[in-house]
Amino acid sequence: MSDIALGAPAAPATGRRKTAGSFGDRLFAGLCLSAGILVLLTLGGIIVTLFIGGLPAFRHFGLDFLISTRWDPVEGREEFGAFVSVFGTVITSVLAIIFAVPVAFGIAYFLTELAPQWLRRPVGIAIELLAAIPSIIYGMWGLFVLVPFVQMNIQLTFGEALGAIPLVGFLFASNSFAGTSIFTASLVLAIMILPFIAATMRDVFEQVPPVYKESAYGLGATRWEVVRGVVVPYTRISVVGGIMLGLGRALGETMAVTFVIGNANRMPTSIFDPSTTIASVIAMEFPESLAGSLQQSALFAIGFLLFVISFVVLATSRWLLRSRLKG
């Protein structure tokens, strides 16, 4: 009777097979390690390039480069300061997040909890298509459609009334009626980042175990109480990640903002004032700057500052999330 019939143990795998599997594991691990190192090298190369390019401006202006509001590229009077563009970048991105997050949350919850099945797919596709529109199209649409709308229906209608509010009314004062302003740029940015945040929220809301929500409803919780006590706590890390993704897009957006912000290098005193951002300054002036000039170095320098701002925002969000989880 054969060994198989007697129930003898099967022969062990050959050494050749073990070697092949071990080689495949090592190859896969090596490729993954190479991919990770490539990302670090690319990131480091960008940082080094921006810093070296901006070093002459940092040396020439010192710390005054960070706080100066002057930007005069005329030859012989070259004076450059980053404060206006940094301020414009931060304020437009923050306003865009304020405008976009509530709408994105409403869209995500509607698609996951309230919308009928026949409507979920068309609306979801429409949201995703918004992310595929090129930024220059958003800029053109903003210039020809949104700017006149804001000028006539928001700035003139609400700006004058809000401008009369004591202490904070100056934030809404209509010092310019061109329509191109920080507010308009923030609206365009909010529309651009909306699909990223809404799609992320929708996906993570769908991952909440139904039994959690059903248990809350069984205890008599309302829809809002389920959202506040079950959905948001369960998905908060991913939700914040989606918001940070949108904020990163807003911080670095170039062409759309260049069309609608006014590109005025002066400190705004109202959200309806024109201003500028780091990305729009670089887009407007880099093609005309001379290689090796102080102007080009200043553009490299503000590009480096934009990278630092993005890094600080991301690091802060990670720290807040980690602190929340430990708490």
Short mmCIF file of C-alpha atoms in Angstrom, two decimals:
data_model
loop_
_atom_site.label_atom_id
_atom_site.label_comp_id
_atom_site.label_asym_id
_atom_site.label_seq_id
_atom_site.Cartn_x
_atom_site.Cartn_y
_atom_site.Cartn_z
CA MET A 1 0.00 0.00 0.00
CA SER A 2 1.34 3.44 -0.87
CA ASP A 3 2.45 6.06 1.60
CA ILE A 4 -0.54 8.20 0.66
CA ALA A 5 -2.94 5.40 1.44
CA LEU A 6 -1.29 4.89 4.82
CA GLY A 7 -1.80 8.56 5.61
CA ALA A 8 1.89 9.44 5.58
CA PRO A 9 2.64 13.17 5.75
CA ALA A 10 3.12 14.93 2.48
CA ALA A 11 6.64 15.64 1.34
CA PRO A 12 7.96 19.03 2.38
CA ALA A 13 8.18 21.83 -0.16
CA THR A 14 11.36 21.88 -2.14
CA GLY A 15 14.10 24.31 -1.30
CA ARG A 16 13.83 25.76 -4.79
CA ARG A 17 10.25 26.82 -4.14
CA LYS A 18 11.20 28.47 -0.86
CA THR A 19 13.98 30.34 -2.59
CA ALA A 20 11.63 31.60 -5.29
CA GLY A 21 9.14 32.84 -2.72
CA SER A 22 11.87 34.47 -0.68
CA PHE A 23 13.28 36.18 -3.77
CA GLY A 24 9.83 37.51 -4.69
CA ASP A 25 9.34 38.90 -1.18
CA ARG A 26 12.72 40.59 -1.25
CA LEU A 27 12.05 42.03 -4.71
CA PHE A 28 8.66 43.38 -3.66
CA ALA A 29 10.10 44.87 -0.46
CA GLY A 30 12.92 46.46 -2.43
CA LEU A 31 10.51 48.03 -4.92
CA CYS A 32 8.36 49.43 -2.11
CA LEU A 33 11.45 50.81 -0.36
CA SER A 34 12.61 52.39 -3.62
CA ALA A 35 9.22 54.03 -4.10
CA GLY A 36 9.35 55.49 -0.60
CA ILE A 37 12.91 56.74 -1.08
CA LEU A 38 11.97 58.24 -4.46
CA VAL A 39 9.22 60.29 -2.81
CA LEU A 40 11.65 61.57 -0.17
CA LEU A 41 14.30 62.41 -2.78
CA THR A 42 11.75 64.25 -4.94
CA LEU A 43 10.46 66.21 -1.97
CA GLY A 44 13.98 67.01 -0.82
CA GLY A 45 14.99 68.09 -4.33
CA ILE A 46 12.08 70.53 -4.52
CA ILE A 47 12.89 71.99 -1.10
CA VAL A 48 16.58 72.39 -1.89
CA THR A 49 15.88 73.94 -5.30
CA LEU A 50 13.47 76.51 -3.86
CA PHE A 51 15.76 77.37 -0.94
CA ILE A 52 18.89 77.76 -3.06
CA GLY A 53 17.00 79.82 -5.62
CA GLY A 54 15.58 82.10 -2.90
CA LEU A 55 18.80 82.38 -0.89
CA PRO A 56 19.99 85.63 -2.58
CA ALA A 57 16.67 87.31 -1.68
CA PHE A 58 16.83 86.05 1.91
CA ARG A 59 20.39 87.33 2.23
CA HIS A 60 19.64 90.69 0.62
CA PHE A 61 16.48 91.54 2.57
CA GLY A 62 16.90 89.44 5.70
CA LEU A 63 13.90 89.12 8.01
CA ASP A 64 12.42 92.24 6.42
CA PHE A 65 11.49 90.05 3.46
CA LEU A 66 8.90 88.28 5.62
CA ILE A 67 7.21 91.40 7.00
CA SER A 68 7.60 93.93 4.20
CA THR A 69 4.55 94.81 2.10
CA ARG A 70 6.54 96.38 -0.75
CA TRP A 71 6.87 94.60 -4.09
CA ASP A 72 8.55 96.74 -6.74
CA PRO A 73 10.20 94.77 -9.57
CA VAL A 74 11.21 97.88 -11.55
CA GLU A 75 14.90 97.73 -12.36
CA GLY A 76 16.92 100.00 -10.11
CA ARG A 77 14.24 100.04 -7.41
CA GLU A 78 13.99 96.33 -6.75
CA GLU A 79 12.29 95.91 -3.39
CA PHE A 80 10.49 92.73 -2.50
CA GLY A 81 8.46 91.66 0.49
CA ALA A 82 6.38 88.51 0.98
CA PHE A 83 3.86 89.61 3.58
CA VAL A 84 1.02 90.64 1.23
CA SER A 85 1.16 87.45 -0.85
CA VAL A 86 1.49 85.24 2.23
CA PHE A 87 -1.47 86.98 3.87
CA GLY A 88 -3.56 86.68 0.71
CA THR A 89 -2.72 82.98 0.38
CA VAL A 90 -3.70 82.19 3.95
CA ILE A 91 -6.88 84.28 4.11
CA THR A 92 -8.29 83.05 0.77
CA SER A 93 -7.60 79.42 1.72
CA VAL A 94 -9.17 79.77 5.17
CA LEU A 95 -12.27 81.47 3.75
CA ALA A 96 -12.53 78.76 1.08
CA ILE A 97 -12.50 76.08 3.77
CA ILE A 98 -15.16 77.98 5.76
CA PHE A 99 -17.36 78.17 2.65
CA ALA A 100 -16.75 74.61 1.38
CA VAL A 101 -16.82 72.38 4.47
CA PRO A 102 -20.48 72.90 5.50
CA VAL A 103 -21.66 72.39 1.91
CA ALA A 104 -19.46 69.31 1.49
CA PHE A 105 -20.77 67.86 4.75
CA GLY A 106 -24.36 68.42 3.64
CA ILE A 107 -23.72 66.80 0.25
CA ALA A 108 -21.99 63.79 1.80
CA TYR A 109 -24.72 63.19 4.36
CA PHE A 110 -27.44 63.66 1.76
CA LEU A 111 -25.85 61.07 -0.54
CA THR A 112 -25.31 58.51 2.21
CA GLU A 113 -28.44 58.90 4.31
CA LEU A 114 -31.20 60.92 2.67
CA ALA A 115 -31.02 60.65 -1.12
CA PRO A 116 -33.08 57.95 -2.88
CA GLN A 117 -31.07 55.27 -4.64
CA TRP A 118 -31.92 56.56 -8.13
CA LEU A 119 -30.50 60.01 -7.28
CA ARG A 120 -27.30 59.03 -5.46
CA ARG A 121 -25.32 57.94 -8.49
CA PRO A 122 -26.04 60.99 -10.74
CA VAL A 123 -25.27 63.45 -7.94
CA GLY A 124 -22.13 61.53 -6.95
CA ILE A 125 -20.89 61.56 -10.55
CA ALA A 126 -21.62 65.27 -10.86
CA ILE A 127 -19.57 65.98 -7.72
CA GLU A 128 -16.66 63.92 -9.03
CA LEU A 129 -16.80 65.68 -12.41
CA LEU A 130 -16.27 69.02 -10.66
CA ALA A 131 -12.81 67.77 -9.66
CA ALA A 132 -11.96 67.05 -13.31
CA ILE A 133 -12.55 70.61 -14.53
CA PRO A 134 -9.22 72.38 -15.24
CA SER A 135 -8.43 75.29 -12.97
CA ILE A 136 -8.16 77.74 -15.85
CA ILE A 137 -11.81 76.96 -16.73
CA TYR A 138 -12.79 77.81 -13.17
CA GLY A 139 -10.85 81.04 -13.53
CA MET A 140 -12.55 82.03 -16.78
CA TRP A 141 -15.99 81.16 -15.39
CA GLY A 142 -15.20 83.09 -12.23
CA LEU A 143 -14.10 86.16 -14.17
CA PHE A 144 -17.08 86.33 -16.53
CA VAL A 145 -19.86 84.96 -14.30
CA LEU A 146 -18.94 85.01 -10.62
CA VAL A 147 -17.21 88.41 -10.53
CA PRO A 148 -20.26 90.33 -11.87
CA PHE A 149 -22.57 88.31 -9.62
CA VAL A 150 -20.54 89.09 -6.51
CA GLN A 151 -20.20 92.73 -7.51
CA MET A 152 -23.92 93.34 -8.03
CA ASN A 153 -25.64 90.88 -5.70
CA ILE A 154 -23.30 90.38 -2.75
CA GLN A 155 -20.90 93.30 -2.48
CA LEU A 156 -23.47 96.02 -3.16
CA THR A 157 -26.40 94.28 -1.46
CA PHE A 158 -24.77 92.93 1.70
CA GLY A 159 -21.46 94.77 1.80
CA GLU A 160 -22.94 98.16 2.60
CA ALA A 161 -25.20 96.78 5.33
CA LEU A 162 -22.46 94.69 6.93
CA GLY A 163 -20.01 97.58 6.64
CA ALA A 164 -22.12 99.55 9.13
CA ILE A 165 -21.57 96.99 11.90
CA PRO A 166 -19.42 98.49 14.69
CA LEU A 167 -15.84 97.21 15.19
CA VAL A 168 -15.91 94.60 12.39
CA GLY A 169 -17.73 96.53 9.67
CA PHE A 170 -14.46 97.50 7.97
CA LEU A 171 -13.99 93.84 6.99
CA PHE A 172 -16.98 94.16 4.63
CA ALA A 173 -16.45 97.71 3.40
CA SER A 174 -16.66 98.26 -0.36
CA ASN A 175 -13.44 100.11 -1.09
CA SER A 176 -13.34 98.82 -4.67
CA PHE A 177 -16.21 97.97 -7.00
CA ALA A 178 -14.22 96.00 -9.56
CA GLY A 179 -15.62 92.68 -8.31
CA THR A 180 -12.23 90.98 -8.31
CA SER A 181 -11.42 90.49 -4.65
CA ILE A 182 -10.40 88.14 -1.86
CA PHE A 183 -14.06 87.15 -1.41
CA THR A 184 -14.47 86.18 -5.07
CA ALA A 185 -11.21 84.22 -5.07
CA SER A 186 -12.33 82.39 -1.93
CA LEU A 187 -15.64 81.45 -3.56
CA VAL A 188 -13.88 80.05 -6.62
CA LEU A 189 -11.48 78.10 -4.40
CA ALA A 190 -14.39 76.78 -2.34
CA ILE A 191 -16.08 75.44 -5.47
CA MET A 192 -12.80 73.87 -6.61
CA ILE A 193 -12.06 72.06 -3.36
CA LEU A 194 -15.68 71.09 -2.71
CA PRO A 195 -15.58 67.80 -4.69
CA PHE A 196 -12.42 66.60 -2.90
CA ILE A 197 -13.87 67.17 0.56
CA ALA A 198 -17.38 65.95 -0.32
CA ALA A 199 -16.14 62.77 -1.99
CA THR A 200 -13.91 61.94 0.97
CA MET A 201 -16.72 62.54 3.46
CA ARG A 202 -19.16 60.49 1.42
CA ASP A 203 -16.78 57.52 1.24
CA VAL A 204 -16.01 57.51 4.96
CA PHE A 205 -19.64 58.04 5.97
CA GLU A 206 -20.48 54.88 4.01
CA GLN A 207 -17.93 52.97 6.11
CA VAL A 208 -19.78 53.57 9.39
CA PRO A 209 -21.20 50.18 10.48
CA PRO A 210 -24.99 50.28 10.05
CA VAL A 211 -25.46 48.59 13.42
CA TYR A 212 -24.03 51.67 15.17
CA LYS A 213 -26.54 54.00 13.56
CA GLU A 214 -29.42 51.55 13.95
CA SER A 215 -28.65 51.22 17.65
CA ALA A 216 -28.72 54.99 18.06
CA TYR A 217 -32.01 55.26 16.19
CA GLY A 218 -33.37 52.43 18.33
CA LEU A 219 -32.59 54.45 21.44
CA GLY A 220 -34.62 57.34 20.07
CA ALA A 221 -31.83 59.50 18.65
CA THR A 222 -32.68 62.00 15.94
CA ARG A 223 -30.79 62.22 12.64
CA TRP A 224 -28.71 65.11 13.93
CA GLU A 225 -27.89 63.26 17.15
CA VAL A 226 -26.78 60.22 15.12
CA VAL A 227 -24.56 62.42 12.97
CA ARG A 228 -23.08 64.24 15.96
CA GLY A 229 -22.70 61.24 18.26
CA VAL A 230 -21.98 58.36 15.88
CA VAL A 231 -21.02 59.33 12.33
CA VAL A 232 -18.68 62.26 13.04
CA PRO A 233 -16.75 60.63 15.94
CA TYR A 234 -16.30 57.42 13.94
CA THR A 235 -15.01 59.21 10.82
CA ARG A 236 -13.34 62.32 12.23
CA ILE A 237 -9.79 61.35 11.25
CA SER A 238 -10.70 60.70 7.63
CA VAL A 239 -12.92 63.80 7.53
CA VAL A 240 -10.08 66.00 8.74
CA GLY A 241 -7.81 64.33 6.19
CA GLY A 242 -10.24 65.26 3.42
CA ILE A 243 -10.41 68.84 4.67
CA MET A 244 -6.61 69.04 4.72
CA LEU A 245 -6.55 67.70 1.16
CA GLY A 246 -8.86 70.52 0.12
CA LEU A 247 -6.82 73.08 2.05
CA GLY A 248 -3.65 71.91 0.32
CA ARG A 249 -5.34 72.38 -3.05
CA ALA A 250 -6.51 75.85 -2.05
CA LEU A 251 -3.08 76.96 -0.82
CA GLY A 252 -1.37 76.10 -4.08
CA GLU A 253 -4.05 77.02 -6.62
CA THR A 254 -2.71 79.35 -9.29
CA MET A 255 -4.64 80.14 -12.46
CA ALA A 256 -8.17 80.32 -11.07
CA VAL A 257 -7.08 82.71 -8.32
CA THR A 258 -5.02 84.80 -10.75
CA PHE A 259 -8.17 85.50 -12.79
CA VAL A 260 -10.38 86.72 -9.95
CA ILE A 261 -8.30 88.08 -7.05
CA GLY A 262 -7.30 91.35 -8.70
CA ASN A 263 -3.50 90.88 -8.40
CA ALA A 264 -3.00 94.07 -6.40
CA ASN A 265 0.09 93.94 -4.23
CA ARG A 266 -1.28 95.89 -1.30
CA MET A 267 -2.64 94.91 2.08
CA PRO A 268 -6.41 94.47 1.94
CA THR A 269 -8.56 96.00 4.64
CA SER A 270 -11.77 94.30 3.50
CA ILE A 271 -12.69 90.92 2.04
CA PHE A 272 -13.99 92.83 -0.98
CA ASP A 273 -10.56 94.36 -1.68
CA PRO A 274 -8.31 93.00 -4.44
CA SER A 275 -5.09 91.37 -3.31
CA THR A 276 -2.69 88.65 -4.41
CA THR A 277 -1.38 85.23 -3.41
CA ILE A 278 1.98 83.52 -3.62
CA ALA A 279 0.89 81.31 -6.51
CA SER A 280 -0.62 84.19 -8.50
CA VAL A 281 2.48 86.35 -8.04
CA ILE A 282 4.71 83.54 -9.31
CA ALA A 283 2.39 82.87 -12.27
CA MET A 284 2.26 86.54 -13.25
CA GLU A 285 5.92 87.48 -12.86
CA PHE A 286 8.09 84.40 -13.24
CA PRO A 287 7.94 84.31 -17.09
CA GLU A 288 9.15 87.93 -17.22
CA SER A 289 11.86 87.66 -14.57
CA LEU A 290 15.48 87.53 -15.67
CA ALA A 291 17.51 84.46 -14.81
CA GLY A 292 19.66 85.14 -11.76
CA SER A 293 17.94 88.44 -10.99
CA LEU A 294 16.83 89.52 -7.53
CA GLN A 295 13.22 89.37 -8.71
CA GLN A 296 13.54 85.72 -9.71
CA SER A 297 15.22 84.94 -6.41
CA ALA A 298 12.34 86.62 -4.57
CA LEU A 299 9.89 84.45 -6.50
CA PHE A 300 11.83 81.34 -5.50
CA ALA A 301 11.80 82.61 -1.92
CA ILE A 302 8.02 83.03 -1.74
CA GLY A 303 7.66 79.60 -3.35
CA PHE A 304 9.75 78.21 -0.51
CA LEU A 305 7.51 80.04 1.98
CA LEU A 306 4.43 78.46 0.36
CA PHE A 307 6.00 75.05 0.88
CA VAL A 308 6.68 75.89 4.53
CA ILE A 309 3.10 77.07 5.05
CA SER A 310 1.73 73.84 3.55
CA PHE A 311 4.06 71.77 5.74
CA VAL A 312 3.05 73.67 8.89
CA VAL A 313 -0.66 73.22 8.12
CA LEU A 314 -0.23 69.49 7.54
CA ALA A 315 1.95 69.00 10.63
CA THR A 316 -0.51 70.95 12.79
CA SER A 317 -3.45 68.86 11.59
CA ARG A 318 -1.53 65.66 12.32
CA TRP A 319 -0.63 66.89 15.79
CA LEU A 320 -4.22 67.85 16.57
CA LEU A 321 -5.49 64.48 15.43
CA ARG A 322 -2.88 62.63 17.45
CA SER A 323 -3.66 64.70 20.54
CA ARG A 324 -7.39 64.02 20.08
CA LEU A 325 -6.80 60.28 19.77
CA LYS A 326 -4.65 60.18 22.91
CA GLY A 327 -7.26 62.20 24.76
#
